[in-house]
mmCIF file with all atom_site columns, C-alpha atoms in Angstrom:
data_model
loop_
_atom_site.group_PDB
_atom_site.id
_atom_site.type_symbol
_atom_site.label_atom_id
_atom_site.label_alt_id
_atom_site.label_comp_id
_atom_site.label_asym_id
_atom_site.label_entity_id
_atom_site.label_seq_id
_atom_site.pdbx_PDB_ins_code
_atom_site.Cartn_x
_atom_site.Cartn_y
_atom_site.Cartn_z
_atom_site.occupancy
_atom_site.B_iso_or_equiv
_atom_site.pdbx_formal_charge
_atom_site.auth_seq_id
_atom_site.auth_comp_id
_atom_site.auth_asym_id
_atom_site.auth_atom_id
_atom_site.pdbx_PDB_model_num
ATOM 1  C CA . UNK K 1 1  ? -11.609 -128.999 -133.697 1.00 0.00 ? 148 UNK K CA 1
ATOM 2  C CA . UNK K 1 2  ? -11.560 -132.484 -133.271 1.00 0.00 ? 149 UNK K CA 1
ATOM 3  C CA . UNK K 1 3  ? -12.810 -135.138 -136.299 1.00 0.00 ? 150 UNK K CA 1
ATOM 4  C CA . UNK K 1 4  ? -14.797 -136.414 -132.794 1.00 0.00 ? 151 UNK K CA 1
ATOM 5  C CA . UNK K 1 5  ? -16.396 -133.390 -132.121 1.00 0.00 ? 152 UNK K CA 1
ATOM 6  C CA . UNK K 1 6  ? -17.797 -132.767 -135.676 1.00 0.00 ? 153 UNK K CA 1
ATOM 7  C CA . UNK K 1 7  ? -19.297 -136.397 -135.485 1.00 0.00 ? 154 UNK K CA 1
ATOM 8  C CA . UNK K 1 8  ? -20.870 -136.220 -132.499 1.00 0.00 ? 155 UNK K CA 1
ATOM 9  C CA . UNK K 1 9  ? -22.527 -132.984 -133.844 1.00 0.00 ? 156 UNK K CA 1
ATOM 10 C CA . UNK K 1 10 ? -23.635 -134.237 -136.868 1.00 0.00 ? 157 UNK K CA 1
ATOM 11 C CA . UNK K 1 11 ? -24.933 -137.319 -134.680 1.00 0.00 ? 158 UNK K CA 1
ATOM 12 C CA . UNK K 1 12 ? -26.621 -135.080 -132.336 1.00 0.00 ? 159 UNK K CA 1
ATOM 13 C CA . UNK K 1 13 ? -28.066 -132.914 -134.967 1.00 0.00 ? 160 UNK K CA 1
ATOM 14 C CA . UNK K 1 14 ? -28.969 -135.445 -137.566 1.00 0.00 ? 161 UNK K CA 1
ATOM 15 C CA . UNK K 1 15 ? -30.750 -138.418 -138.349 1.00 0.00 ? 162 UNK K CA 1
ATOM 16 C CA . UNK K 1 16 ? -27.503 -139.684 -140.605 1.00 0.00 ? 163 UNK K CA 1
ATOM 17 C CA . UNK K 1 17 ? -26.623 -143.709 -140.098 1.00 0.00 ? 164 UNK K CA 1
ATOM 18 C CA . UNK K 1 18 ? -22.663 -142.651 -140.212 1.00 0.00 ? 165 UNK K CA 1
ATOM 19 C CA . UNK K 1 19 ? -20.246 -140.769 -142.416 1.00 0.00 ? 166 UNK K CA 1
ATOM 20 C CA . UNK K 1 20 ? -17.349 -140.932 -145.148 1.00 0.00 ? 167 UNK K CA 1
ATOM 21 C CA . UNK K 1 21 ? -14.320 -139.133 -144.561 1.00 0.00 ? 168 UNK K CA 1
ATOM 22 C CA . UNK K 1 22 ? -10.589 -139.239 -145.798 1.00 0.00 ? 169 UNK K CA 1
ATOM 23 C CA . UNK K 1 23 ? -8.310  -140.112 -143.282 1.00 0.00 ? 170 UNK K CA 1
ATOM 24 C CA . UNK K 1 24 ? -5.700  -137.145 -142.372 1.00 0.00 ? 171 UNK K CA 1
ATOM 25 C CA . UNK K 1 25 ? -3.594  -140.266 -141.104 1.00 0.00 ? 172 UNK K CA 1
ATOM 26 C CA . UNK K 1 26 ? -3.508  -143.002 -144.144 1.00 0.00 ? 173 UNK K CA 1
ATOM 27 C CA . UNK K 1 27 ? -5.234  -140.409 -147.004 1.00 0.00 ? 174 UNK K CA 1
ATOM 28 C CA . UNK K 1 28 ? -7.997  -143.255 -147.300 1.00 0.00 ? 175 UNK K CA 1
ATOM 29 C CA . UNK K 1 29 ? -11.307 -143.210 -147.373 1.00 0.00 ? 176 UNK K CA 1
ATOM 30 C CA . UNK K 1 30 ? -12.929 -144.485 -144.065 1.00 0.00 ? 177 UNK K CA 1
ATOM 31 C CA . UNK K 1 31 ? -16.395 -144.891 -142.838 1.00 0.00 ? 178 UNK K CA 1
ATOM 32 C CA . UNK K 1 32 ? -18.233 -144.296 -139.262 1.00 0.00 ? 179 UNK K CA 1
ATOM 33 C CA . UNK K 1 33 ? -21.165 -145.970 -138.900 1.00 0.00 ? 180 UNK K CA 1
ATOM 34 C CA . UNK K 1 34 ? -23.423 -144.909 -136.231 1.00 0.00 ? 181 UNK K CA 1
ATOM 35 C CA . UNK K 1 35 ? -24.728 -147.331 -133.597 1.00 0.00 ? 182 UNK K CA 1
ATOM 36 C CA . UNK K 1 36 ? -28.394 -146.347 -134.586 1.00 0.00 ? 183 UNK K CA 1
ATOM 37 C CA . UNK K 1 37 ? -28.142 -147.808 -138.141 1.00 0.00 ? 184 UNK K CA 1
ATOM 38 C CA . UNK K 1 38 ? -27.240 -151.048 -136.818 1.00 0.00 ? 185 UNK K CA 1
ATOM 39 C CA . UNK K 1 39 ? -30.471 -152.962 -137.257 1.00 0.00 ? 186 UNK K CA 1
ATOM 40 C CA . UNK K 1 40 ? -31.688 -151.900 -140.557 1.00 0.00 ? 187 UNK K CA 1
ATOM 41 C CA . UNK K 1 41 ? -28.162 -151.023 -142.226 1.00 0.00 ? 188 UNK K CA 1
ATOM 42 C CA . UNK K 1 42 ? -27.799 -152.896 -145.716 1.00 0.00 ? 189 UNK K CA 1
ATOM 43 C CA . UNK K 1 43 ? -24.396 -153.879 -147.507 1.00 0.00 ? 190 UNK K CA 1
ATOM 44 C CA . UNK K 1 44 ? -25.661 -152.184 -150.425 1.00 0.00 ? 191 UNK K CA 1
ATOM 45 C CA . UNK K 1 45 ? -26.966 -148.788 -149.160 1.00 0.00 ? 192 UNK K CA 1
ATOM 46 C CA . UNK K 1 46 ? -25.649 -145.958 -151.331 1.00 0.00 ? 193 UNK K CA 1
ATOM 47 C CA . UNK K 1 47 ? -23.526 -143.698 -149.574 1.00 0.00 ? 194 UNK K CA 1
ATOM 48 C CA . UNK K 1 48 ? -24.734 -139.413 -149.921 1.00 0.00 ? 195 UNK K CA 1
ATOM 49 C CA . UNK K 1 49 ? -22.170 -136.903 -150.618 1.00 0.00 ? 196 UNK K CA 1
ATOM 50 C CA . UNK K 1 50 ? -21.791 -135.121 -147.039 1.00 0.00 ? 197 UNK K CA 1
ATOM 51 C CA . UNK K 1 51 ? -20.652 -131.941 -148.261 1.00 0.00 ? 198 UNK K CA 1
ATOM 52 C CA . UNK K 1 52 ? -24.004 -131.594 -149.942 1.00 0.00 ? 199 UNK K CA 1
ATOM 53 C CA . UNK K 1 53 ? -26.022 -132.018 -147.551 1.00 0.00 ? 200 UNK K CA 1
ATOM 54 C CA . UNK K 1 54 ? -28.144 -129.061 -146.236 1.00 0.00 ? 201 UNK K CA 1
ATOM 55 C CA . UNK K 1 55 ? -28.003 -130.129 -142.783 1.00 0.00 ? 202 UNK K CA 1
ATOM 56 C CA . UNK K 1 56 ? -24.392 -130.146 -142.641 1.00 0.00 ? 203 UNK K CA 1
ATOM 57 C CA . UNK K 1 57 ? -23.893 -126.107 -143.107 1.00 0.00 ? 204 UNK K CA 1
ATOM 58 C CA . UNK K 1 58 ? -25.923 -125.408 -139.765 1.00 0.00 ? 205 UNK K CA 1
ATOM 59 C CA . UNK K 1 59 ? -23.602 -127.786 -137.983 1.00 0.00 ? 206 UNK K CA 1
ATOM 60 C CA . UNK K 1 60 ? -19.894 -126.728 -139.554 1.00 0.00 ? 207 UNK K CA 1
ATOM 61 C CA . UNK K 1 61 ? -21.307 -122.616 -139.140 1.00 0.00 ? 208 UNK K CA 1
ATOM 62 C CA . UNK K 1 62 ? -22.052 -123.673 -135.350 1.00 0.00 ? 209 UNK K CA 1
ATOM 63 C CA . UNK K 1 63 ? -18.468 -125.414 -134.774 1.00 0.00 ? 210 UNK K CA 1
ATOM 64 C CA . UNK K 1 64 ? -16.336 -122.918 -136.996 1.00 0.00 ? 211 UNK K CA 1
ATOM 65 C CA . UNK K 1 65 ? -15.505 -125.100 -139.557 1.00 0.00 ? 212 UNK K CA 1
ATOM 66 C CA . UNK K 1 66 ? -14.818 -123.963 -142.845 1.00 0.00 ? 213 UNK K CA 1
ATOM 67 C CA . UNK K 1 67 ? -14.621 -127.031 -145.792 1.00 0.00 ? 214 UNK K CA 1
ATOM 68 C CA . UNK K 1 68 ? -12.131 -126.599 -148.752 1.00 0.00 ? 215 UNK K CA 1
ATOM 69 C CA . UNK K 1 69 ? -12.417 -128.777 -151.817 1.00 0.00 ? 216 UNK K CA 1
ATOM 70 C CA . UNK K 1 70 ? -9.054  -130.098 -152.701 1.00 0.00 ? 217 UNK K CA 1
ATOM 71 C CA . UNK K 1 71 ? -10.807 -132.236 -155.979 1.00 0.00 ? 218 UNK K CA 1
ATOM 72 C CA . UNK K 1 72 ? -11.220 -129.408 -158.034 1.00 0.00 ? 219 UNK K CA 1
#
């Protein structure tokens, strides 16, 4: 599965203004920011823990995505 794919799901399925994720590439954090939180998007909007979410388990059961937490 493609980092693409899950976004777009979590786009189509959500009403989320972007994500966080670590990049598999530089091991850095990175940030997508959707095109619908343009206009009201602050500098100092606090960021939500993804994993936690309780939307995102519909979403990662529907694409076959299993999440492992390497920080504990």
């Amino acid at each position: 599965m493609s980092g693409r794919r899950l976004s777009q799901e979590i786009y189509d399925r959500t009403d989320f203004d972007g994500i966080l994720y670590m990049s598999r590439i530089t091991n850095k954090q990175c940030v997508a920011v959707y095109d619908r939180a343009t206009a009201s998007l602050e500098a100092d909007s606090p960021a939500l823990d993804l994993i936690r979410l309780s939307a995102l388990g519909p979403i990662l059961d529907a694409l076959h995505v299993t999440v492992i937490d390497r920080q504990s």
